[in-house]
């Protein structure tokens, strides 16, 4: 890849990640605001019920229920930025009828920046969602994240259309596109921080893992 093209793709990827973080932080702020307003909703309902306005209280509850249905619950991993990144991607996956399970416990302060974390996690999940999209049968994504000493460990298992065995560095069916480049950027960031990444694809399932120093 020519240096000029490489730099443009790096700039694009960074801009997209920053935009994504702004969007999901906005969602996070909205959710916190709704939690803050919950007390006021209870007071309103209490007043309506005490006044005997049952129908009005029921209509109020139905309105609140509709609002809640339109808002996905954010994960609570311990890291606000990671909560936002995962929540946005998981919402996208569920919209495509992909079953997602997550078990994660990560400190809020990491040496990997929010933008870098967004690039790494975002691209890995994009790859998983794409693989599930073209797969037949049950489609799922299972994520596990935790600290191992000062190292951040990530493991993801997802449905894949690939039947043959593959091992090595992360790959994509769109190696020459922006998506494939995003995966290479994720690898590069992990290597820059002294980490490693690997995958295994076998019998319709794809596993990706990384381990990277994340706390001082």
PDB file of C-alpha atoms in Angstrom, residues 106-216:
ATOM      1  CA  UNK A 106     -12.496  -3.828  32.889  1.00  0.00           C
ATOM      2  CA  UNK A 107     -11.096  -0.849  34.869  1.00  0.00           C
ATOM      3  CA  UNK A 108     -12.117   2.612  33.713  1.00  0.00           C
ATOM      4  CA  UNK A 109      -8.544   3.878  33.321  1.00  0.00           C
ATOM      5  CA  UNK A 110      -6.454   2.141  30.657  1.00  0.00           C
ATOM      6  CA  UNK A 111      -3.177   2.983  28.911  1.00  0.00           C
ATOM      7  CA  UNK A 112      -4.900   2.149  25.615  1.00  0.00           C
ATOM      8  CA  UNK A 113      -6.732   5.335  24.588  1.00  0.00           C
ATOM      9  CA  UNK A 114     -10.487   5.546  23.999  1.00  0.00           C
ATOM     10  CA  UNK A 115      -9.939   6.040  20.268  1.00  0.00           C
ATOM     11  CA  UNK A 116      -7.571   3.052  20.079  1.00  0.00           C
ATOM     12  CA  UNK A 117     -10.014   0.912  22.056  1.00  0.00           C
ATOM     13  CA  UNK A 118     -12.803   1.954  19.702  1.00  0.00           C
ATOM     14  CA  UNK A 119     -10.745   0.969  16.651  1.00  0.00           C
ATOM     15  CA  UNK A 120      -9.779  -2.414  18.117  1.00  0.00           C
ATOM     16  CA  UNK A 121     -13.135  -3.490  19.537  1.00  0.00           C
ATOM     17  CA  UNK A 122     -15.177  -1.819  16.813  1.00  0.00           C
ATOM     18  CA  UNK A 123     -13.364  -3.552  13.970  1.00  0.00           C
ATOM     19  CA  UNK A 124     -13.348  -6.959  15.646  1.00  0.00           C
ATOM     20  CA  UNK A 125     -17.097  -6.729  16.200  1.00  0.00           C
ATOM     21  CA  UNK A 126     -17.693  -5.430  12.680  1.00  0.00           C
ATOM     22  CA  UNK A 127     -15.882  -8.510  11.394  1.00  0.00           C
ATOM     23  CA  UNK A 128     -17.971 -10.790  13.630  1.00  0.00           C
ATOM     24  CA  UNK A 129     -21.245  -9.158  12.580  1.00  0.00           C
ATOM     25  CA  UNK A 130     -20.281  -9.473   8.911  1.00  0.00           C
ATOM     26  CA  UNK A 131     -19.450 -13.154   9.372  1.00  0.00           C
ATOM     27  CA  UNK A 132     -22.777 -13.802  11.119  1.00  0.00           C
ATOM     28  CA  UNK A 133     -24.620 -11.893   8.410  1.00  0.00           C
ATOM     29  CA  UNK A 134     -23.596 -14.374   5.714  1.00  0.00           C
ATOM     30  CA  UNK A 135     -23.745 -17.487   7.902  1.00  0.00           C
ATOM     31  CA  UNK A 136     -26.564 -20.014   7.828  1.00  0.00           C
ATOM     32  CA  UNK A 137     -28.403 -21.371  10.855  1.00  0.00           C
ATOM     33  CA  UNK A 138     -28.009 -19.982  14.369  1.00  0.00           C
ATOM     34  CA  UNK A 139     -26.006 -16.767  14.521  1.00  0.00           C
ATOM     35  CA  UNK A 140     -24.258 -15.686  17.697  1.00  0.00           C
ATOM     36  CA  UNK A 141     -21.452 -13.594  19.182  1.00  0.00           C
ATOM     37  CA  UNK A 142     -19.982 -14.390  22.613  1.00  0.00           C
ATOM     38  CA  UNK A 143     -17.556 -11.945  24.198  1.00  0.00           C
ATOM     39  CA  UNK A 144     -15.372 -12.237  27.276  1.00  0.00           C
ATOM     40  CA  UNK A 145     -13.098  -9.469  28.593  1.00  0.00           C
ATOM     41  CA  UNK A 146     -11.101  -9.305  31.824  1.00  0.00           C
ATOM     42  CA  UNK A 147      -7.788  -8.207  33.280  1.00  0.00           C
ATOM     43  CA  UNK A 148      -4.997 -10.731  33.687  1.00  0.00           C
ATOM     44  CA  UNK A 149      -2.585  -8.839  35.910  1.00  0.00           C
ATOM     45  CA  UNK A 150      -1.796  -5.643  34.003  1.00  0.00           C
ATOM     46  CA  UNK A 151      -2.936  -7.195  30.711  1.00  0.00           C
ATOM     47  CA  UNK A 152      -6.322  -6.713  29.073  1.00  0.00           C
ATOM     48  CA  UNK A 153      -7.619 -10.033  27.707  1.00  0.00           C
ATOM     49  CA  UNK A 154     -10.315 -10.261  25.023  1.00  0.00           C
ATOM     50  CA  UNK A 155     -11.906 -13.384  23.591  1.00  0.00           C
ATOM     51  CA  UNK A 156     -14.747 -13.579  21.081  1.00  0.00           C
ATOM     52  CA  UNK A 157     -16.480 -16.576  19.529  1.00  0.00           C
ATOM     53  CA  UNK A 158     -18.885 -16.032  16.677  1.00  0.00           C
ATOM     54  CA  UNK A 159     -20.680 -17.856  13.905  1.00  0.00           C
ATOM     55  CA  UNK A 160     -18.768 -17.906  10.645  1.00  0.00           C
ATOM     56  CA  UNK A 161     -19.458 -19.070   7.110  1.00  0.00           C
ATOM     57  CA  UNK A 162     -15.918 -20.484   6.958  1.00  0.00           C
ATOM     58  CA  UNK A 163     -15.727 -24.288   7.106  1.00  0.00           C
ATOM     59  CA  UNK A 164     -12.026 -24.823   6.580  1.00  0.00           C
ATOM     60  CA  UNK A 165      -9.338 -24.326   9.200  1.00  0.00           C
ATOM     61  CA  UNK A 166      -7.458 -21.029   9.284  1.00  0.00           C
ATOM     62  CA  UNK A 167      -4.937 -19.764  11.777  1.00  0.00           C
ATOM     63  CA  UNK A 168      -2.727 -16.695  12.042  1.00  0.00           C
ATOM     64  CA  UNK A 169      -3.323 -12.969  11.886  1.00  0.00           C
ATOM     65  CA  UNK A 170      -6.791 -11.472  11.689  1.00  0.00           C
ATOM     66  CA  UNK A 171      -8.298 -11.586   8.239  1.00  0.00           C
ATOM     67  CA  UNK A 172     -11.317 -10.282   6.358  1.00  0.00           C
ATOM     68  CA  UNK A 173     -13.060 -11.212   3.139  1.00  0.00           C
ATOM     69  CA  UNK A 174     -12.557  -7.564   2.136  1.00  0.00           C
ATOM     70  CA  UNK A 175      -8.792  -7.281   2.501  1.00  0.00           C
ATOM     71  CA  UNK A 176      -8.511  -4.442  -0.002  1.00  0.00           C
ATOM     72  CA  UNK A 177     -11.364  -2.408   1.457  1.00  0.00           C
ATOM     73  CA  UNK A 178     -11.698  -0.044   4.405  1.00  0.00           C
ATOM     74  CA  UNK A 179     -13.088  -2.854   6.569  1.00  0.00           C
ATOM     75  CA  UNK A 180     -10.050  -5.067   5.959  1.00  0.00           C
ATOM     76  CA  UNK A 181      -7.802  -2.113   6.600  1.00  0.00           C
ATOM     77  CA  UNK A 182      -9.590  -1.499   9.892  1.00  0.00           C
ATOM     78  CA  UNK A 183      -8.639  -4.962  11.078  1.00  0.00           C
ATOM     79  CA  UNK A 184      -5.008  -4.362  10.160  1.00  0.00           C
ATOM     80  CA  UNK A 185      -5.159  -1.074  12.084  1.00  0.00           C
ATOM     81  CA  UNK A 186      -6.485  -2.962  15.109  1.00  0.00           C
ATOM     82  CA  UNK A 187      -3.580  -5.394  14.877  1.00  0.00           C
ATOM     83  CA  UNK A 188      -1.073  -2.559  14.482  1.00  0.00           C
ATOM     84  CA  UNK A 189      -2.365  -0.766  17.605  1.00  0.00           C
ATOM     85  CA  UNK A 190      -2.139  -3.933  19.682  1.00  0.00           C
ATOM     86  CA  UNK A 191       1.415  -4.573  18.472  1.00  0.00           C
ATOM     87  CA  UNK A 192       2.395  -0.953  19.191  1.00  0.00           C
ATOM     88  CA  UNK A 193       1.324  -1.480  22.813  1.00  0.00           C
ATOM     89  CA  UNK A 194       3.280  -4.731  23.069  1.00  0.00           C
ATOM     90  CA  UNK A 195       0.286  -7.013  22.720  1.00  0.00           C
ATOM     91  CA  UNK A 196      -0.625  -9.914  20.463  1.00  0.00           C
ATOM     92  CA  UNK A 197      -3.669 -11.076  18.549  1.00  0.00           C
ATOM     93  CA  UNK A 198      -4.621 -14.446  17.088  1.00  0.00           C
ATOM     94  CA  UNK A 199      -7.624 -16.274  15.668  1.00  0.00           C
ATOM     95  CA  UNK A 200      -8.865 -19.684  14.747  1.00  0.00           C
ATOM     96  CA  UNK A 201     -11.575 -20.530  12.215  1.00  0.00           C
ATOM     97  CA  UNK A 202     -12.939 -24.067  12.141  1.00  0.00           C
ATOM     98  CA  UNK A 203     -16.248 -25.835  11.458  1.00  0.00           C
ATOM     99  CA  UNK A 204     -18.330 -22.694  11.066  1.00  0.00           C
ATOM    100  CA  UNK A 205     -17.029 -20.955  14.211  1.00  0.00           C
ATOM    101  CA  UNK A 206     -14.520 -18.117  14.444  1.00  0.00           C
ATOM    102  CA  UNK A 207     -12.481 -17.272  17.536  1.00  0.00           C
ATOM    103  CA  UNK A 208     -10.427 -14.118  17.978  1.00  0.00           C
ATOM    104  CA  UNK A 209      -8.284 -13.253  21.000  1.00  0.00           C
ATOM    105  CA  UNK A 210      -5.941 -10.488  22.041  1.00  0.00           C
ATOM    106  CA  UNK A 211      -3.839  -9.712  25.092  1.00  0.00           C
ATOM    107  CA  UNK A 212      -2.330  -6.257  25.601  1.00  0.00           C
ATOM    108  CA  UNK A 213      -0.719  -4.303  28.480  1.00  0.00           C
ATOM    109  CA  UNK A 214      -3.442  -1.895  29.621  1.00  0.00           C
ATOM    110  CA  UNK A 215      -2.556  -0.607  33.101  1.00  0.00           C
ATOM    111  CA  UNK A 216       0.670   0.729  34.554  1.00  0.00           C
TER     112      UNK A 216
END
